[in-house]
Amino acid sequence: MALVEVKVPDIGDFKDVAVIELLVKPGDAVAAEQSLLTVESDKASMEIPSSHAGVVKELKVALGDKVSEGSLVALLEVAGAAAAAAPAAAPAPAAAAPVAVPASPAAPLAPVVAAGPIDVVVPDIGDFDQVAVIEVFVKPGDSVKVEQSLITVESDKASMEIPSSHAGVVEAVLVKLGDKVSKGTPIVRVLATSAAAPATAVAAAAPPAPAAAAPATATSPAPSAVAMPAHAPATAVSAGLPHASPSIRKQARELGVPLAEVKGSGPKGRITQDDLQGFVKQVMSGAVQTAAQKAKAPAASAAGGGAFPGLLAWPQVDFAKFGPIERKDLSRIKKISGANLHRNWVLIPHVTNHDDCDITELEAFRVQLNKENEKSGVKVTMLAFMIKAAVAALKKFPEFNASIDGEQLVLKSYFHIGFAADTPNGLVVPVIKDADKKGILQISQEMGELAKKARDGKLSPADMSGGCFSISSLGGIGGRYFTPIINAPEVAIMGVCKSSLEPKWDGRAFQPRLMLPLSLSWDHRVIDGAAAARFNAYFGAVMTDFRRVML
Ligand code: CAO
């Protein structure tokens, strides 16, 4: 093993550029030309590659350090032969890194006046060849100043903005996102008013041309020497690229991540690998929606509007005009459940059947049971009986224990019942697994435990998955009937409100009976109205007399 010093290679006129990202740490194995760190000026960023394959022994720079050509960045432990094979200092870096700097500094600026259209071309940007256009800052009709950034190009190791050589009005943008450009590629046609172009620019020598004539060409000032450290048009930078290294931007493009929506946690809001991954995870879990997703789900959010033809945009109201207001972020659970509820409401053709069932005897039994079990600490509420009644009804009407999967119906032979639980942070639906195999006391006990976990925010994804059918009980609160939203991919949900004593005619006299209001929402793609009415009637009959489950 030999110790090799890795130094910043020839990066042209880049001097004292800040280290903004460390891509490796001591102990990491690196390949030759693997990027070790990212440096950045105000106009370009580039990754500094390793000269050797080996193991990082020590990093000699920290975030924020300024480096130039020859600065020591790392010590590498390299196998003997490999160390000898390459020079220890300033080896030729990966092609892309040094080429971020134009091969020659820009020629001195010389003001010229040009009347005709001028094609601004990519200047000498060193060995950059066929680099992708990743950002276009201007459009036809825009006024541009000399050195204002027109586009950003990027290789896999570096990115840079290409400034305009001329002031004027953009007549045409000659490149689009994804186009590959090299030195001399025309990028923007400018109707120049006045210009400051390199003395060598063709435009300087071009005679005034009529509008229809072929435009003259002008080489943009070289990006590093002219526009980078000295005359950074700050507005173009902040309005354009999010702060991120080329490799992060490349990954974002490959994944389709809108980088402008990713919050950077690095220095000066720079987007790091962790920020990118965190954003992707949040979008996948539904906790965060991209602007494009929000635009496609108009009624879901205040920002919506437009995805359904003819649908009005969400009203934008300045509430503060009408009185004092306070703004609060939606809780994480509200954001997730809101997105799910909205999808379910929009995608499932819901119908809700309302009914009542007589639970006079069952309530008397429940009260009796709780008296007998007082010492056990397990309290039985009506919900535990409803879970058992739901199992009985699902067995009798299997299409309620189903899910749509493409053009197929998946019929389940297991009976996992979810119940909606109200928590300080929002609605969650824990699931009692295999409710068919459990008695009322066990169900009550598990419900109590799951409801506590829910209130404490400690439910795991496993606690909330696998449900076949859900029950949403507002019985402890009040109300009469409501329309519960089906918990997809389930196909029905039972909503229950508070029971009340009502006079019921028994053929001879009115009798006080305890009536429980039921609201069954069902998916009309799977279930039809008659089946729903039968399901409700059977569910109610079981609640009235549990002996029916034995029939
Ligand atoms: N009729 C009359 N009283 C009822 C009843 C009903 N249908 N259901 C429950 N009750 C009574 C209980 O017996 C209990 O009475 P006591 O305090 O006298 O013993 C009281 O109401 C409170 O019950 P509970 O709510 O603590 O227990 P539960 O088993 O009925 O419900 C749970 C548990 C977690 C589901 C419930 O607390 C909850 O969160 N409910 C809200 C669900 C919800 O938000 N649904 C709406 C979803 S759609 O937005």
Coordinates of C-alpha atoms and ligand atoms in Angstrom, one line a residue:
M1 CA 0.0 0.0 0.0
A2 CA 1.2 3.5 -0.8
L3 CA -0.2 6.8 0.2
V4 CA -1.1 9.1 -2.6
E5 CA -2.0 12.8 -2.5
V6 CA -5.0 13.8 -4.6
K7 CA -4.8 17.4 -5.7
V8 CA -7.1 19.7 -7.6
P9 CA -6.2 19.3 -11.2
D10 CA -5.9 22.1 -13.8
I11 CA -9.3 23.8 -13.6
G12 CA -8.3 26.7 -15.7
D13 CA -9.1 30.1 -14.4
F14 CA -11.1 28.7 -11.5
K15 CA -9.3 30.0 -8.4
D16 CA -10.3 30.0 -4.7
V17 CA -13.5 28.2 -5.4
A18 CA -15.5 26.9 -2.5
V19 CA -15.9 23.3 -1.6
I20 CA -19.6 22.8 -1.4
E21 CA -20.0 19.1 -1.2
L22 CA -17.9 16.2 0.1
L23 CA -18.9 13.1 -1.8
V24 CA -16.7 10.6 0.1
K25 CA -15.5 10.1 3.6
P26 CA -12.5 8.4 5.2
G27 CA -12.7 4.6 4.7
D28 CA -14.6 4.8 1.5
A29 CA -13.3 2.8 -1.4
V30 CA -13.1 5.0 -4.6
A31 CA -12.5 4.2 -8.2
A32 CA -10.2 6.3 -10.4
E33 CA -12.1 9.3 -11.7
Q34 CA -14.8 8.9 -9.1
S35 CA -15.9 12.3 -7.9
L36 CA -14.5 13.2 -4.5
L37 CA -16.0 16.7 -3.9
T38 CA -17.9 19.4 -5.7
V39 CA -16.6 23.0 -6.0
E40 CA -18.6 25.9 -7.1
S41 CA -18.2 29.5 -8.1
D42 CA -21.2 31.7 -8.6
K43 CA -21.7 30.5 -12.2
A44 CA -20.6 26.9 -12.4
S45 CA -20.0 23.9 -10.3
M46 CA -17.8 20.9 -11.0
E47 CA -16.9 17.7 -9.4
I48 CA -13.2 17.0 -8.6
P49 CA -12.4 13.4 -9.5
S50 CA -9.9 11.0 -7.9
S51 CA -6.7 10.4 -9.7
H52 CA -6.4 6.8 -8.4
A53 CA -8.5 3.9 -7.2
G54 CA -8.0 3.3 -3.5
V55 CA -9.3 3.9 -0.1
V56 CA -9.8 7.4 1.3
K57 CA -7.4 7.7 4.2
E58 CA -8.0 11.3 5.0
L59 CA -9.9 14.3 3.5
K60 CA -7.8 17.4 3.5
V61 CA -10.6 19.8 2.8
A62 CA -13.8 20.8 4.6
L63 CA -17.0 22.3 3.4
G64 CA -16.5 26.0 2.7
D65 CA -12.7 25.7 2.1
K66 CA -11.5 27.5 -0.9
V67 CA -9.4 25.5 -3.4
S68 CA -7.4 26.2 -6.5
E69 CA -5.3 24.1 -8.9
G70 CA -2.9 22.0 -6.9
S71 CA -4.7 22.2 -3.6
L72 CA -4.4 19.0 -1.7
V73 CA -7.9 17.4 -1.2
A74 CA -7.3 13.9 0.0
L75 CA -4.9 11.2 0.9
L76 CA -5.6 7.8 -0.7
E77 CA -4.3 4.4 0.2
V78 CA -3.4 2.9 -3.1
A79 CA -2.1 -0.6 -4.0
G80 CA 1.6 -0.3 -4.8
A81 CA 1.5 -0.9 -8.5
A82 CA -1.5 1.4 -9.1
A83 CA 0.2 4.2 -7.1
A84 CA 3.3 4.0 -9.3
A85 CA 1.2 3.9 -12.4
A86 CA -0.2 7.4 -12.0
P87 CA 1.5 10.5 -10.9
A88 CA 0.6 11.5 -7.4
A89 CA 0.0 15.1 -8.0
A90 CA -2.5 16.8 -10.3
P91 CA -3.2 13.9 -12.6
A92 CA -5.4 14.3 -15.6
P93 CA -8.9 14.3 -14.0
A94 CA -12.0 12.9 -15.6
A95 CA -12.6 14.6 -18.8
A96 CA -15.5 16.6 -17.7
A97 CA -14.1 18.2 -14.6
P98 CA -11.4 20.4 -16.0
V99 CA -13.3 21.1 -19.1
A100 CA -15.8 23.1 -17.1
V101 CA -13.3 25.8 -17.6
P102 CA -12.9 27.2 -21.0
A103 CA -9.5 26.3 -22.5
S104 CA -8.6 29.9 -23.0
P105 CA -9.6 32.9 -21.0
A106 CA -12.1 35.2 -22.7
A107 CA -10.7 37.8 -25.0
P108 CA -11.0 41.3 -23.7
L109 CA -14.4 42.8 -24.2
A110 CA -14.8 45.3 -26.9
P111 CA -18.0 47.3 -27.3
V112 CA -19.5 47.0 -30.7
V113 CA -22.8 48.1 -32.3
A114 CA -24.7 45.7 -34.4
A115 CA -28.0 46.4 -36.0
G116 CA -29.0 43.1 -37.5
P117 CA -29.8 39.7 -35.9
I118 CA -26.9 38.0 -34.3
D119 CA -26.6 34.3 -33.4
V120 CA -25.0 34.0 -30.1
V121 CA -23.0 30.8 -30.1
V122 CA -21.4 28.7 -27.4
P123 CA -17.9 30.1 -26.7
D124 CA -14.8 28.1 -26.3
I125 CA -15.6 26.0 -23.3
G126 CA -12.6 23.8 -23.5
D127 CA -13.0 20.1 -24.0
F128 CA -16.7 20.3 -23.4
D129 CA -18.3 18.6 -26.4
Q130 CA -21.9 17.6 -27.0
V131 CA -23.0 18.8 -23.6
A132 CA -26.7 18.9 -22.7
V133 CA -28.8 22.0 -22.4
I134 CA -30.5 21.6 -19.1
E135 CA -32.0 25.1 -18.6
V136 CA -33.1 27.8 -20.9
F137 CA -33.5 31.2 -19.2
V138 CA -34.8 33.3 -22.1
K139 CA -37.6 33.3 -24.6
P140 CA -38.4 35.2 -27.7
G141 CA -39.3 38.8 -26.9
D142 CA -37.1 38.9 -23.8
S143 CA -34.6 41.7 -23.5
V144 CA -31.1 40.5 -22.6
K145 CA -28.1 42.3 -21.4
V146 CA -24.5 41.5 -22.1
E147 CA -23.3 38.6 -20.0
Q148 CA -26.8 37.7 -18.9
S149 CA -27.1 33.9 -18.7
L150 CA -29.0 32.4 -21.6
I151 CA -28.8 28.7 -21.0
T152 CA -27.1 26.2 -18.7
V153 CA -25.2 23.3 -20.1
E154 CA -24.2 20.3 -18.1
S155 CA -22.0 17.2 -18.4
D156 CA -22.1 14.5 -15.8
K157 CA -19.4 16.3 -13.9
A158 CA -20.0 20.0 -14.2
S159 CA -22.5 22.6 -15.2
M160 CA -22.1 26.1 -16.4
E161 CA -24.2 29.0 -17.6
I162 CA -23.6 30.4 -21.0
P163 CA -23.9 34.2 -21.0
S164 CA -24.9 36.5 -23.9
S165 CA -22.3 38.3 -25.9
H166 CA -24.8 41.0 -26.9
A167 CA -27.5 43.1 -25.5
G168 CA -30.8 43.2 -27.4
V169 CA -34.1 41.5 -27.8
V170 CA -34.3 37.7 -28.2
E171 CA -35.7 36.9 -31.6
A172 CA -35.5 33.2 -31.4
V173 CA -34.1 30.6 -29.1
L174 CA -32.2 28.1 -31.2
V175 CA -31.8 25.3 -28.7
K176 CA -34.2 23.4 -26.5
L177 CA -33.9 21.4 -23.3
G178 CA -31.9 18.2 -23.9
D179 CA -30.2 19.5 -27.1
K180 CA -26.5 18.7 -27.2
V181 CA -24.2 21.7 -27.8
S182 CA -20.5 22.3 -28.4
K183 CA -18.3 25.2 -29.1
G184 CA -19.8 27.3 -31.9
T185 CA -23.4 26.0 -31.6
P186 CA -25.8 28.9 -32.1
I187 CA -28.0 29.2 -29.1
V188 CA -30.0 32.4 -29.3
R189 CA -30.7 34.9 -32.1
V190 CA -30.6 38.4 -30.7
L191 CA -31.7 41.6 -32.4
A192 CA -28.8 43.4 -31.0
T193 CA -29.0 47.0 -29.9
S194 CA -25.5 47.3 -28.7
A195 CA -23.1 44.6 -27.8
A196 CA -20.0 43.8 -26.0
A197 CA -18.4 40.9 -27.7
P198 CA -15.0 39.4 -27.8
A199 CA -12.9 41.2 -30.3
T200 CA -12.8 38.0 -32.3
A201 CA -16.5 37.7 -32.5
V202 CA -17.8 37.4 -36.0
A203 CA -20.5 39.9 -35.3
A204 CA -17.9 42.6 -34.8
A205 CA -17.0 42.4 -38.4
A206 CA -20.4 41.6 -39.8
P207 CA -22.0 44.3 -41.8
P208 CA -25.4 45.5 -40.9
A209 CA -27.8 42.9 -42.4
P210 CA -31.4 43.2 -43.5
A211 CA -33.8 41.4 -41.3
A212 CA -34.2 38.6 -43.7
A213 CA -30.6 38.1 -44.2
A214 CA -28.7 35.3 -42.5
P215 CA -27.8 36.4 -39.0
A216 CA -24.3 37.1 -38.1
T217 CA -22.8 35.0 -35.4
A218 CA -21.2 36.1 -32.2
T219 CA -19.3 34.1 -29.7
S220 CA -20.6 34.5 -26.2
P221 CA -18.1 35.6 -23.6
A222 CA -16.3 32.6 -22.2
P223 CA -18.3 31.6 -19.2
S224 CA -15.6 31.3 -16.6
A225 CA -13.4 34.2 -17.3
V226 CA -16.0 36.7 -18.3
A227 CA -19.2 36.0 -16.6
M228 CA -18.2 33.9 -13.6
P229 CA -16.4 35.7 -10.9
A230 CA -16.4 39.2 -12.2
H231 CA -19.9 40.0 -13.4
A232 CA -22.3 37.5 -12.0
P233 CA -25.8 38.4 -12.9
A234 CA -27.3 37.3 -9.7
T235 CA -30.9 37.4 -10.9
A236 CA -30.3 34.9 -13.6
V237 CA -28.8 32.5 -11.2
S238 CA -31.5 32.6 -8.6
A239 CA -34.3 32.6 -11.0
G240 CA -32.8 29.7 -12.9
L241 CA -31.2 26.6 -11.4
P242 CA -31.8 25.3 -8.0
H243 CA -28.6 25.1 -6.0
A244 CA -27.4 21.5 -6.6
S245 CA -24.4 19.8 -8.0
P246 CA -24.4 18.4 -11.5
S247 CA -24.7 14.8 -10.3
I248 CA -27.7 15.7 -8.1
R249 CA -29.3 17.5 -11.1
K250 CA -28.6 14.5 -13.3
Q251 CA -30.2 12.1 -10.8
A252 CA -33.2 14.5 -10.5
R253 CA -33.7 14.6 -14.2
E254 CA -33.5 10.8 -14.5
L255 CA -36.1 10.4 -11.7
G256 CA -38.3 13.2 -13.0
V257 CA -37.9 15.1 -9.7
P258 CA -38.7 18.8 -10.0
L259 CA -35.6 20.1 -8.3
A260 CA -37.1 23.6 -7.8
E261 CA -39.6 22.0 -5.3
V262 CA -36.9 20.3 -3.3
K263 CA -35.8 22.1 -0.2
G264 CA -32.1 22.2 0.2
S265 CA -30.5 21.7 3.6
G266 CA -26.9 22.3 2.5
P267 CA -25.0 25.5 2.8
K268 CA -26.9 28.4 1.1
G269 CA -29.9 26.1 0.6
R270 CA -28.0 23.6 -1.5
I271 CA -29.8 20.4 -2.4
T272 CA -28.0 17.4 -1.1
Q273 CA -28.3 13.7 -2.0
D274 CA -30.3 13.2 1.3
D275 CA -32.6 16.1 0.4
L276 CA -33.3 14.5 -3.0
Q277 CA -33.9 11.0 -1.5
G278 CA -36.1 12.5 1.2
F279 CA -38.2 14.3 -1.3
V280 CA -38.7 11.2 -3.4
K281 CA -39.7 9.2 -0.3
Q282 CA -42.2 11.8 0.7
V283 CA -43.8 11.9 -2.7
M284 CA -44.0 8.1 -2.9
S285 CA -45.6 7.9 0.5
G286 CA -48.1 10.6 -0.5
A287 CA -47.0 13.0 2.2
V288 CA -46.0 15.5 -0.4
Q289 CA -47.4 16.3 -3.8
T290 CA -45.4 17.9 -6.6
A291 CA -46.9 21.0 -8.2
A292 CA -47.7 18.8 -11.2
Q293 CA -49.6 16.3 -9.1
K294 CA -51.5 19.1 -7.4
A295 CA -52.4 20.6 -10.7
K296 CA -53.8 17.2 -11.7
A297 CA -55.9 16.9 -8.6
P298 CA -57.8 20.2 -8.6
A299 CA -60.5 19.7 -6.1
A300 CA -58.1 18.2 -3.6
S301 CA -56.2 21.2 -2.8
A302 CA -56.5 24.9 -2.6
A303 CA -54.0 25.2 -5.4
G304 CA -56.1 23.0 -7.7
G305 CA -58.1 23.7 -10.8
G306 CA -58.1 22.9 -14.4
A307 CA -57.5 19.1 -14.7
F308 CA -61.2 18.5 -15.2
P309 CA -62.3 20.5 -18.2
G310 CA -64.7 23.3 -17.3
L311 CA -64.0 22.9 -13.5
L312 CA -63.4 26.3 -11.9
A313 CA -60.1 26.9 -10.2
W314 CA -60.1 26.8 -6.4
P315 CA -61.1 30.3 -5.1
Q316 CA -58.2 32.4 -4.1
V317 CA -59.3 34.6 -1.2
D318 CA -57.4 37.0 0.8
F319 CA -59.1 36.0 4.1
A320 CA -57.2 38.6 6.1
K321 CA -59.3 41.2 4.3
F322 CA -62.3 40.1 6.2
G323 CA -60.9 39.7 9.7
P324 CA -58.0 38.3 11.7
I325 CA -56.7 34.9 10.6
E326 CA -54.1 32.3 11.7
R327 CA -52.3 29.9 9.3
K328 CA -51.4 26.4 10.4
D329 CA -49.7 23.6 8.5
L330 CA -51.8 20.5 8.0
S331 CA -50.6 17.6 10.1
R332 CA -48.7 14.8 8.4
I333 CA -51.7 12.4 9.0
K334 CA -54.1 15.0 7.6
K335 CA -52.0 15.4 4.5
I336 CA -51.8 11.6 4.0
S337 CA -55.4 10.8 4.9
G338 CA -56.6 13.8 2.9
A339 CA -54.9 12.6 -0.3
N340 CA -56.3 9.1 0.2
L341 CA -59.8 10.2 1.0
H342 CA -59.9 12.6 -2.0
R343 CA -58.7 9.8 -4.4
N344 CA -61.3 7.4 -3.0
W345 CA -64.1 10.0 -3.2
V346 CA -63.2 10.9 -6.8
L347 CA -62.5 7.4 -8.1
I348 CA -65.1 5.3 -6.4
P349 CA -68.8 5.7 -7.4
H350 CA -70.2 5.8 -3.9
V351 CA -73.7 5.1 -2.9
T352 CA -74.8 5.2 0.8
N353 CA -77.8 3.3 2.2
H354 CA -79.2 4.4 5.5
D355 CA -80.9 2.0 7.9
D356 CA -81.6 1.5 11.6
C357 CA -81.3 -1.6 13.7
D358 CA -82.8 -2.4 17.1
I359 CA -80.0 -3.1 19.6
T360 CA -82.2 -3.0 22.8
E361 CA -81.3 -6.5 23.8
L362 CA -77.7 -6.3 22.7
E363 CA -77.1 -3.1 24.7
A364 CA -78.6 -4.8 27.8
F365 CA -76.2 -7.7 27.2
R366 CA -73.3 -5.4 26.7
V367 CA -74.0 -3.5 30.0
Q368 CA -74.3 -6.9 31.8
L369 CA -71.1 -8.1 30.3
N370 CA -69.2 -5.0 31.3
K371 CA -70.5 -5.4 34.9
E372 CA -69.3 -9.0 35.0
N373 CA -65.9 -8.1 33.5
E374 CA -65.4 -4.9 35.6
K375 CA -62.3 -6.2 37.1
S376 CA -60.7 -7.4 33.9
G377 CA -60.2 -3.8 32.8
V378 CA -61.5 -4.6 29.3
K379 CA -64.5 -2.4 28.4
V380 CA -66.8 -3.7 25.7
T381 CA -68.4 -1.1 23.5
M382 CA -71.0 -1.5 20.7
L383 CA -68.1 -1.3 18.1
A384 CA -66.8 -4.8 19.1
F385 CA -70.2 -6.3 18.3
M386 CA -70.3 -4.4 15.1
I387 CA -67.0 -5.9 14.0
K388 CA -68.4 -9.4 14.7
A389 CA -71.6 -8.5 12.8
A390 CA -69.5 -7.3 9.9
V391 CA -67.7 -10.6 9.7
A392 CA -71.0 -12.4 9.6
A393 CA -72.3 -10.1 6.8
L394 CA -69.1 -10.4 4.8
K395 CA -69.4 -14.2 5.0
K396 CA -72.9 -14.1 3.7
F397 CA -72.2 -11.5 1.0
P398 CA -68.7 -12.3 -0.3
E399 CA -68.6 -9.5 -2.9
F400 CA -68.4 -7.1 0.0
N401 CA -65.1 -8.8 1.1
A402 CA -63.4 -8.0 -2.2
S403 CA -61.2 -5.5 -4.1
I404 CA -61.1 -4.5 -7.7
D405 CA -57.8 -5.3 -9.4
G406 CA -57.8 -4.1 -13.0
E407 CA -60.6 -6.1 -14.6
Q408 CA -60.7 -8.7 -11.9
L409 CA -62.4 -8.9 -8.5
V410 CA -60.2 -10.3 -5.7
L411 CA -62.4 -12.2 -3.2
K412 CA -60.8 -12.6 0.2
S413 CA -61.2 -15.6 2.5
Y414 CA -59.8 -13.7 5.5
F415 CA -61.6 -11.2 7.7
H416 CA -59.6 -8.2 8.7
I417 CA -61.8 -5.3 9.9
G418 CA -60.6 -1.7 10.2
F419 CA -62.1 0.9 12.5
A420 CA -61.7 4.6 12.0
A421 CA -60.1 6.2 15.1
D422 CA -60.1 9.9 15.8
T423 CA -56.7 11.2 17.0
P424 CA -55.5 14.6 17.9
N425 CA -53.5 14.6 14.6
G426 CA -56.3 13.3 12.4
L427 CA -58.1 10.1 11.2
V428 CA -56.4 6.7 11.1
V429 CA -57.8 3.2 10.5
P430 CA -56.2 0.5 12.5
V431 CA -57.1 -3.1 11.5
I432 CA -58.3 -6.0 13.7
K433 CA -56.8 -9.0 12.0
D434 CA -58.7 -12.3 11.7
A435 CA -61.7 -10.9 13.5
D436 CA -63.6 -14.1 12.6
K437 CA -61.3 -16.1 14.9
K438 CA -61.6 -13.7 17.8
G439 CA -64.2 -13.3 20.5
I440 CA -65.8 -10.0 21.6
L441 CA -63.5 -9.7 24.6
Q442 CA -60.4 -10.2 22.6
I443 CA -61.6 -7.8 19.9
S444 CA -62.4 -5.2 22.6
Q445 CA -59.0 -5.5 24.2
E446 CA -57.2 -5.2 20.8
M447 CA -59.3 -2.3 19.9
G448 CA -58.4 -0.5 23.1
E449 CA -54.7 -1.1 22.5
L450 CA -54.8 0.0 18.9
A451 CA -56.9 3.1 19.7
K452 CA -54.3 4.0 22.3
K453 CA -51.5 3.5 19.9
A454 CA -53.4 5.6 17.4
R455 CA -53.8 8.5 19.9
D456 CA -50.1 8.3 20.8
G457 CA -49.1 8.3 17.1
K458 CA -47.5 4.9 17.4
L459 CA -49.4 2.8 14.9
S460 CA -47.1 1.0 12.5
P461 CA -48.0 0.5 8.8
A462 CA -48.7 -3.2 9.6
D463 CA -51.3 -2.1 12.2
M464 CA -53.1 -0.2 9.4
S465 CA -52.8 -2.6 6.5
G466 CA -54.7 -5.6 5.1
G467 CA -58.2 -4.4 5.9
C468 CA -61.2 -6.0 4.1
F469 CA -64.0 -3.7 5.4
S470 CA -64.0 -0.7 7.7
I471 CA -66.4 0.6 10.3
S472 CA -66.5 4.3 11.2
S473 CA -68.3 4.8 14.5
L474 CA -69.4 8.2 15.6
G475 CA -71.6 6.5 18.2
G476 CA -69.7 8.0 21.1
I477 CA -70.2 11.5 19.7
G478 CA -73.6 11.8 18.2
G479 CA -75.3 12.5 14.9
R480 CA -77.8 10.6 12.9
Y481 CA -76.5 9.5 9.5
F482 CA -73.5 10.4 7.4
T483 CA -71.7 9.3 4.2
P484 CA -68.5 7.5 5.1
I485 CA -65.9 7.4 2.4
I486 CA -64.8 3.9 1.3
N487 CA -61.3 3.0 2.4
A488 CA -59.8 1.8 -1.0
P489 CA -59.1 -0.8 -2.1
E490 CA -62.0 -2.0 0.1
V491 CA -65.4 -1.8 -1.5
A492 CA -67.7 -0.9 1.4
I493 CA -67.7 0.8 4.8
M494 CA -70.2 0.9 7.6
G495 CA -70.8 4.2 9.3
V496 CA -72.6 4.2 12.6
C497 CA -74.0 7.0 14.7
K498 CA -75.4 7.3 18.2
S499 CA -78.1 5.0 19.2
S500 CA -81.3 6.5 20.7
L501 CA -84.5 5.3 22.3
E502 CA -87.4 5.5 19.9
P503 CA -91.0 4.5 20.1
K504 CA -91.6 1.4 17.9
W505 CA -95.0 0.0 17.2
D506 CA -95.2 -3.7 18.1
G507 CA -98.7 -4.3 16.6
R508 CA -100.5 -3.4 19.8
A509 CA -98.6 -0.5 21.4
F510 CA -95.5 1.7 21.0
Q511 CA -92.5 0.3 22.8
P512 CA -89.3 2.1 23.6
R513 CA -86.5 0.5 21.6
L514 CA -82.8 1.4 21.3
M515 CA -82.2 2.1 17.6
L516 CA -78.8 2.3 16.0
P517 CA -78.5 4.3 12.8
L518 CA -76.4 2.6 10.1
S519 CA -74.9 4.2 6.9
L520 CA -73.4 1.8 4.5
S521 CA -71.3 3.3 1.7
W522 CA -70.6 0.9 -1.2
D523 CA -68.7 0.8 -4.5
H524 CA -71.3 0.7 -7.3
R525 CA -68.8 -0.9 -9.6
V526 CA -68.8 -4.0 -7.5
I527 CA -72.0 -4.0 -5.5
D528 CA -75.5 -3.1 -6.6
G529 CA -78.3 -1.5 -4.6
A530 CA -80.3 -4.6 -3.8
A531 CA -77.2 -6.4 -2.4
A532 CA -76.4 -3.3 -0.3
A533 CA -79.9 -3.2 1.1
R534 CA -79.7 -6.9 1.9
F535 CA -76.3 -6.5 3.6
N536 CA -77.6 -3.7 5.7
A537 CA -80.7 -5.6 6.7
Y538 CA -78.7 -8.7 7.6
F539 CA -76.1 -6.7 9.5
G540 CA -79.0 -5.1 11.5
A541 CA -80.7 -8.4 12.0
V542 CA -77.5 -9.8 13.5
M543 CA -77.1 -6.8 15.8
T544 CA -80.7 -7.3 16.9
D545 CA -80.2 -11.0 17.6
F546 CA -76.7 -12.5 17.4
R547 CA -78.1 -16.0 17.4
R548 CA -78.7 -15.4 13.6
V549 CA -75.0 -15.9 12.9
M550 CA -75.6 -19.6 13.7
L551 CA -78.3 -20.0 11.1
Ligands
CAO1 N1 -74.5 4.7 20.4 C1 -74.5 5.2 21.6 N2 -73.4 5.2 22.4 C2 -72.2 4.7 21.9 C3 -72.2 4.2 20.6 C4 -73.3 4.2 19.8 N3 -73.4 3.7 18.6 N4 -70.9 3.8 20.4 C5 -70.2 4.0 21.5 N5 -71.0 4.6 22.4 C6 -70.7 5.0 23.7 C7 -69.8 4.0 24.4 O1 -70.5 3.0 24.9 C8 -69.1 4.9 25.4 O2 -70.0 5.1 26.5 P1 -69.5 5.2 28.0 O3 -68.5 6.3 28.0 O4 -70.7 5.5 28.7 O5 -69.0 3.9 28.3 C9 -68.9 6.2 24.7 O6 -69.8 6.2 23.6 C10 -67.5 6.4 24.1 O7 -67.2 5.3 23.3 P2 -65.8 5.3 22.6 O8 -65.8 6.2 21.4 O9 -64.7 5.5 23.6 O10 -65.6 3.8 22.1 P3 -65.9 3.1 20.8 O11 -65.5 1.7 21.0 O12 -67.3 3.3 20.4 O13 -65.0 3.8 19.7 C11 -63.0 4.6 18.7 C12 -63.6 3.7 19.8 C13 -61.5 4.6 18.7 C14 -63.5 4.1 17.3 C15 -63.6 6.0 18.9 O14 -63.1 6.6 20.1 C16 -63.3 7.0 17.8 O15 -62.2 7.4 17.6 N6 -64.4 7.3 17.1 C17 -64.4 8.3 16.0 C18 -64.3 7.7 14.6 C19 -64.4 8.7 13.6 O16 -63.8 9.8 13.7 N7 -65.1 8.4 12.5 C20 -65.4 9.3 11.5 C21 -64.6 8.9 10.3 S1 -65.1 9.8 8.9 O17 -64.4 11.2 9.1

